[in-house]
Amino acid sequence: MISLARPHVIRRPVRISRMPISCSFPATSATTFTFYYSTTRASTMSSRPAAGIVQSRPTPQAPRPSATAIVVNSQNEVLLVHRNPKSSSFANAHVFPGGNYDKKQDEGQGLPFTAIREVFEESGLLLVHPSSSGLPIDAELDKAREAIHAQKRLLNDFLIEHDLKPNVEGLLPFTTWITPPIYPKRFRTQFYVTFLDETRSAGFSSGDKQERLPTPDGGQEVIEARFVHPTKALEEFYSERITLFPPQFYLLTTLSSLLEGPRNTPEQRERVRALSNGAFGQMVINPRVIRDKDAEAEGYKVITYEGDEANGGSPGRRHRCRLKFGQGGSATYITLERNFDIFTEIESHLFSAPAKL
């Protein structure tokens, strides 16, 4: 349903019969997205049960609360971090900075604070309100960042010491995604979008350059970070230069048409805020596998999201993806279908409110 600035990024392999209601936001016209990504699916090894013993299916792990921030700079670039190829989760993928709620660091602060802390730990960007005393020097920020990451210092203590206030008000809710029960590691991730008005960084704040980020764990989580326009990130994805997961692709695609051009404008921000304040910002997405004989005959698996006609939505609604897996269990082909207007046609009753801490 989103039209990208560069048309070659969009492909339309499936015809959708239902057209959306027209509205004042051209970024919401219905369409079908096709994209490719490579990632190793999580797998577990188990021994064969002894004869006569019935092995029950393990109870799914409760998803851990986490938060992620989509940081947009004045050039309409978004911050992406490159996960370590050896990481236990999201290995080698390009993602928005984020991570789990940490009771020691974040208690009494909530998920927006979690997102701010994770952005600082993973990239060096510090999302705070302007202060009359200004920011500490870069060397001190770097030292604090590593100490906070290593749990040797609390971010809140550091902010109080330097009379800095985290800009939690600037984080706009931008959907929540919950890992399916079949995976051993599950997350309930609240995505936020925020605009970087001024440099709040121990490193960089713009430009399509890659910064290698020293971390106290030797780069076990993030090895690089950079700002890049959503459309360019999608082009790199299509050319197999980077790996994206479905939530990141979904949100990059949405933002690529909302943030057209090299300069962020008040009108663009207002459209993003409209999405955040509306039903889109409150969507909680639980991917759900369904049986589709036609798709399976062609080698696909089908996953639906809330709002799809097979997942509580009205007849004809499409909010799903089709996946094809290659050798080794990696997904090589995905088609995402979303044929309703995200400003005016989301069936809000199908989406539960995000959990609050």
Short mmCIF file of N, CA and C in Angstrom, two decimals, residues 22 36 40 60 62 65 90 130 139 147 157 184 200 240 247 273 279 317 323 328 343 345:
data_model
loop_
_atom_site.label_atom_id
_atom_site.label_comp_id
_atom_site.label_asym_id
_atom_site.label_seq_id
_atom_site.Cartn_x
_atom_site.Cartn_y
_atom_site.Cartn_z
N SER A 22 -9.81 6.57 -1.01
CA SER A 22 -8.83 7.61 -1.26
C SER A 22 -8.75 8.56 -0.08
N TYR A 36 13.26 -9.85 -0.67
CA TYR A 36 14.08 -11.01 -0.41
C TYR A 36 14.95 -10.76 0.81
N THR A 40 19.25 -17.08 8.95
CA THR A 40 19.13 -18.45 9.44
C THR A 40 18.03 -18.53 10.47
N PRO A 60 5.61 -22.33 25.27
CA PRO A 60 6.29 -21.18 24.66
C PRO A 60 6.80 -20.20 25.71
N ALA A 62 7.56 -16.71 27.39
CA ALA A 62 6.88 -15.41 27.41
C ALA A 62 7.77 -14.39 26.71
N PRO A 65 9.81 -7.85 27.11
CA PRO A 65 9.55 -6.48 26.65
C PRO A 65 10.84 -5.84 26.16
N PHE A 90 19.20 -12.11 15.53
CA PHE A 90 19.27 -11.16 14.41
C PHE A 90 20.68 -11.06 13.85
N PRO A 130 17.73 19.80 25.13
CA PRO A 130 18.83 20.76 25.23
C PRO A 130 19.07 21.19 26.67
N ALA A 139 34.84 12.27 24.74
CA ALA A 139 35.57 11.23 25.47
C ALA A 139 34.78 10.78 26.71
N ALA A 147 30.50 2.10 30.11
CA ALA A 147 30.21 1.72 31.50
C ALA A 147 28.74 1.33 31.67
N ASP A 157 21.68 7.96 36.36
CA ASP A 157 22.64 8.65 37.22
C ASP A 157 23.54 9.58 36.40
N PRO A 184 12.56 -19.93 20.20
CA PRO A 184 13.04 -20.04 21.58
C PRO A 184 13.27 -18.69 22.25
N ARG A 200 23.24 14.98 19.17
CA ARG A 200 23.31 14.53 20.56
C ARG A 200 24.17 13.28 20.55
N GLU A 240 20.90 -7.37 -2.23
CA GLU A 240 21.49 -8.35 -1.32
C GLU A 240 22.78 -7.86 -0.67
N PRO A 247 9.84 -6.93 10.15
CA PRO A 247 9.42 -5.67 10.78
C PRO A 247 10.19 -4.46 10.28
N ARG A 273 3.53 11.89 12.57
CA ARG A 273 2.81 12.03 13.84
C ARG A 273 1.37 11.55 13.71
N ALA A 279 -4.47 4.74 14.60
CA ALA A 279 -4.52 3.29 14.82
C ALA A 279 -3.21 2.61 14.43
N ARG A 317 -9.59 -8.36 2.84
CA ARG A 317 -8.43 -7.68 3.42
C ARG A 317 -7.18 -8.54 3.30
N LEU A 323 6.32 -16.68 2.26
CA LEU A 323 7.75 -16.92 2.37
C LEU A 323 8.13 -18.21 1.66
N GLY A 328 19.20 -24.99 3.92
CA GLY A 328 19.73 -24.53 5.19
C GLY A 328 18.72 -23.81 6.06
N PHE A 343 -3.94 5.15 7.22
CA PHE A 343 -4.41 6.34 7.92
C PHE A 343 -5.89 6.22 8.29
N GLU A 345 -8.19 3.19 7.31
CA GLU A 345 -8.91 1.93 7.15
C GLU A 345 -8.47 0.81 8.09
#
